[in-house]
PDB file of C-alpha atoms in Angstrom:
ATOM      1  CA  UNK N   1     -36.707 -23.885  29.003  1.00 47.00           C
ATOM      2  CA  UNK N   2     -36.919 -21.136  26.242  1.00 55.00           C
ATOM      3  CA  UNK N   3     -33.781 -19.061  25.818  1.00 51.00           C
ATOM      4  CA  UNK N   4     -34.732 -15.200  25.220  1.00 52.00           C
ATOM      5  CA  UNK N   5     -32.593 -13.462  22.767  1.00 52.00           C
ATOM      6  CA  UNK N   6     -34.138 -10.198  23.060  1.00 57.00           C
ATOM      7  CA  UNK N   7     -32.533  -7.061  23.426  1.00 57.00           C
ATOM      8  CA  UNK N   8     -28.934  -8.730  21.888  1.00 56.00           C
ATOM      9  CA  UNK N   9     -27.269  -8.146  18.552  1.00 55.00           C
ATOM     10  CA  UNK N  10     -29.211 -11.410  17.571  1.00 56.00           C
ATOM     11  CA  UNK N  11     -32.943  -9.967  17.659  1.00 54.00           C
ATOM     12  CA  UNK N  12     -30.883  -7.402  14.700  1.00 56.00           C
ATOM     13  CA  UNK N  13     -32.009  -8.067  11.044  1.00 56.00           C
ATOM     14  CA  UNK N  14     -28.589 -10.169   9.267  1.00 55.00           C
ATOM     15  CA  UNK N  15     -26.324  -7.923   7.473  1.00 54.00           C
ATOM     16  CA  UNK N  16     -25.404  -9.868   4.454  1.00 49.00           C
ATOM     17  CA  UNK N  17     -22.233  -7.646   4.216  1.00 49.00           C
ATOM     18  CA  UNK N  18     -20.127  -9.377   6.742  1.00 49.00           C
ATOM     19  CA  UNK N  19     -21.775 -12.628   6.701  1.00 49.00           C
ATOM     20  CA  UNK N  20     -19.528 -16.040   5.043  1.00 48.00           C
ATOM     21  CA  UNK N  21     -21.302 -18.950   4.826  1.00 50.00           C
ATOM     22  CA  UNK N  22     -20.155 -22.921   6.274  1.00 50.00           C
ATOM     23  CA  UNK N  23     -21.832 -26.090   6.183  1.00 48.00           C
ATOM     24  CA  UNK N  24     -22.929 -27.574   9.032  1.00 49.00           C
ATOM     25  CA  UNK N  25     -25.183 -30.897  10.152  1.00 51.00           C
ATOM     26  CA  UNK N  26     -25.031 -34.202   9.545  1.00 49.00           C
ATOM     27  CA  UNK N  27     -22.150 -35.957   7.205  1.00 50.00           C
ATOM     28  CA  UNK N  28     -23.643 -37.347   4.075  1.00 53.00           C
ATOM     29  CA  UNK N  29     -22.433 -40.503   1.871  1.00 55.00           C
ATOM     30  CA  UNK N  30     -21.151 -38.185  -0.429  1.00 57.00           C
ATOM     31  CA  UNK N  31     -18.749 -36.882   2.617  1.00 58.00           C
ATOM     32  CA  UNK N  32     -20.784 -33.411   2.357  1.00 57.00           C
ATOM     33  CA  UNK N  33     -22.663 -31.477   5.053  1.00 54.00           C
ATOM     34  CA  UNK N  34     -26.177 -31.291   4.309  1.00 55.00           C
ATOM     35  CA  UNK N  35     -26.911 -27.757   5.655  1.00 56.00           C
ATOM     36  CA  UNK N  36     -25.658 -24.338   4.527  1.00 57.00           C
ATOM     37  CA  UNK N  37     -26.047 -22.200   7.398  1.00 56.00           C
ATOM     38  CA  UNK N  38     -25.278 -18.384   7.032  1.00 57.00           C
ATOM     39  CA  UNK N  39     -22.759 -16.944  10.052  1.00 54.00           C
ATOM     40  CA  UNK N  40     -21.360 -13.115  10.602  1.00 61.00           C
ATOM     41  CA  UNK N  41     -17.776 -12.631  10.670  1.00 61.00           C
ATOM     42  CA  UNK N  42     -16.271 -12.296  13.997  1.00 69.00           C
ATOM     43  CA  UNK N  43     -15.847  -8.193  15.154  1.00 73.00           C
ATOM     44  CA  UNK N  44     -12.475  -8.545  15.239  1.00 72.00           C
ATOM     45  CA  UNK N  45     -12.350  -9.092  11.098  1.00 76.00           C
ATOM     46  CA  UNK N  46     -14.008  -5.709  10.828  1.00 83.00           C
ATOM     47  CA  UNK N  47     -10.840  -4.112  13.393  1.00 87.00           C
ATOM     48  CA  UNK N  48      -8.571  -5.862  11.441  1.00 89.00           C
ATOM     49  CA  UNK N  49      -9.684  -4.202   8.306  1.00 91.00           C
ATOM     50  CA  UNK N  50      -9.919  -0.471  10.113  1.00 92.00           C
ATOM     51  CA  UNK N  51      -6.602  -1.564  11.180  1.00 93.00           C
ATOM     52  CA  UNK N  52      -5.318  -2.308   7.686  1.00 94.00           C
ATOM     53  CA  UNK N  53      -6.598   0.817   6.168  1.00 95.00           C
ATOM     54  CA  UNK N  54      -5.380   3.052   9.129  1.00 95.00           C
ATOM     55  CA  UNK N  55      -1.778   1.336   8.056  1.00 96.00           C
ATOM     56  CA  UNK N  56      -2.318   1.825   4.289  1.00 97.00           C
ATOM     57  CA  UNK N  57      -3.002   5.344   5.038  1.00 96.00           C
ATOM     58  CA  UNK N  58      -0.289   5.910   7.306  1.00 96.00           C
ATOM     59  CA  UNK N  59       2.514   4.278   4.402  1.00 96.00           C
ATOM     60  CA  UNK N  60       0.554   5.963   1.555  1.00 96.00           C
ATOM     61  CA  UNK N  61       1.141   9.494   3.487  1.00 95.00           C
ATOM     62  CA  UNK N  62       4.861   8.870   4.853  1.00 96.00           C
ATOM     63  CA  UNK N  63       5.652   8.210   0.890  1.00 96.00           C
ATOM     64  CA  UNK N  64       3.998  11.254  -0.160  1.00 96.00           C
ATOM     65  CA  UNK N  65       6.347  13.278   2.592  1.00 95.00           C
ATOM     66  CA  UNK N  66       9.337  11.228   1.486  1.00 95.00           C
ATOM     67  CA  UNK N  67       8.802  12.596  -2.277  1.00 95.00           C
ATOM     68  CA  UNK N  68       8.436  15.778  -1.058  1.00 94.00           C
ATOM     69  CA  UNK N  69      11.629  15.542   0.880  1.00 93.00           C
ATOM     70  CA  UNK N  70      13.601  14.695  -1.732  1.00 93.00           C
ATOM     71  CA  UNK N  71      11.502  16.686  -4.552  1.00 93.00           C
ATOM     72  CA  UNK N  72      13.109  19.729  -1.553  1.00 91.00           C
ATOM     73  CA  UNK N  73      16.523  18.768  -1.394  1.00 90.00           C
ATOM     74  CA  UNK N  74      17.269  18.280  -5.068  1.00 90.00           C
ATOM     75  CA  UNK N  75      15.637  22.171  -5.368  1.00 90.00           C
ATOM     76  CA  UNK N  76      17.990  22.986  -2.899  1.00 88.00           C
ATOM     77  CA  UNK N  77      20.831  21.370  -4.941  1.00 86.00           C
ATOM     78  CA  UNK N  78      20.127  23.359  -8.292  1.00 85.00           C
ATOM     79  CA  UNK N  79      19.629  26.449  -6.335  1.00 86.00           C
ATOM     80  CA  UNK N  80      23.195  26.057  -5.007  1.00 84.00           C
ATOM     81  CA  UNK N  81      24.592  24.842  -8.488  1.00 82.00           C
ATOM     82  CA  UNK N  82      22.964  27.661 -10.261  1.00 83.00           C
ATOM     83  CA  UNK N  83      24.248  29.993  -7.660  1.00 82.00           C
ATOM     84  CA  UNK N  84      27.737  28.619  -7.554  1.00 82.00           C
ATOM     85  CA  UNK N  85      27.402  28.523 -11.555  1.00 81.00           C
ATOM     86  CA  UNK N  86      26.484  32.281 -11.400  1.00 79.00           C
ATOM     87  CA  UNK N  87      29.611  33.182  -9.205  1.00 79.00           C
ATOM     88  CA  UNK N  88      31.786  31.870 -10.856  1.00 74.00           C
ATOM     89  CA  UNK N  89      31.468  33.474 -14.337  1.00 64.00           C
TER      90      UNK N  89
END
């Protein structure tokens, strides 16, 4: 019985992008597989990755309003001291 693959991801060309490579087959004397066989990452590598950027993107842009928080509230600060400063005298 021939299994038909048509129509499935595996009928696609490889994409050596998100391929890794393992050995696989018989053991040899020299406790080595003998055959290198090429195998794509599971999907959920690729998620974890959008994940990890979405995340990295998400820290990079909560910094950037931290800074300008505090960038903010030390204006603030001198704009009261110079005020206060100019009362005064």
């Amino acid at each position: 019985k021939i299994l038909s693959l048509k129509g499935t991801d595996d009928d696609l060309p490889p994409s050596h992008q998100n391929r890794i490579t393992r050995e696989e087959g018989s053991l040899a004397e020299n406790g080595r597989f003998g055959v290198v066989v090429s195998v794509p990452y599971p999907r959920m590598h690729n998620d974890m990755e959008t994940q990890i950027h979405l995340l990295q993107q998400e820290a990079y842009s909560s910094v950037l309003w931290a800074f300008k928080a505090q960038s903010n509230a030390l204006n603030g600060l001198n704009t009261a001291y110079v005020l206060n400063t100019v009362n005064v005298t």
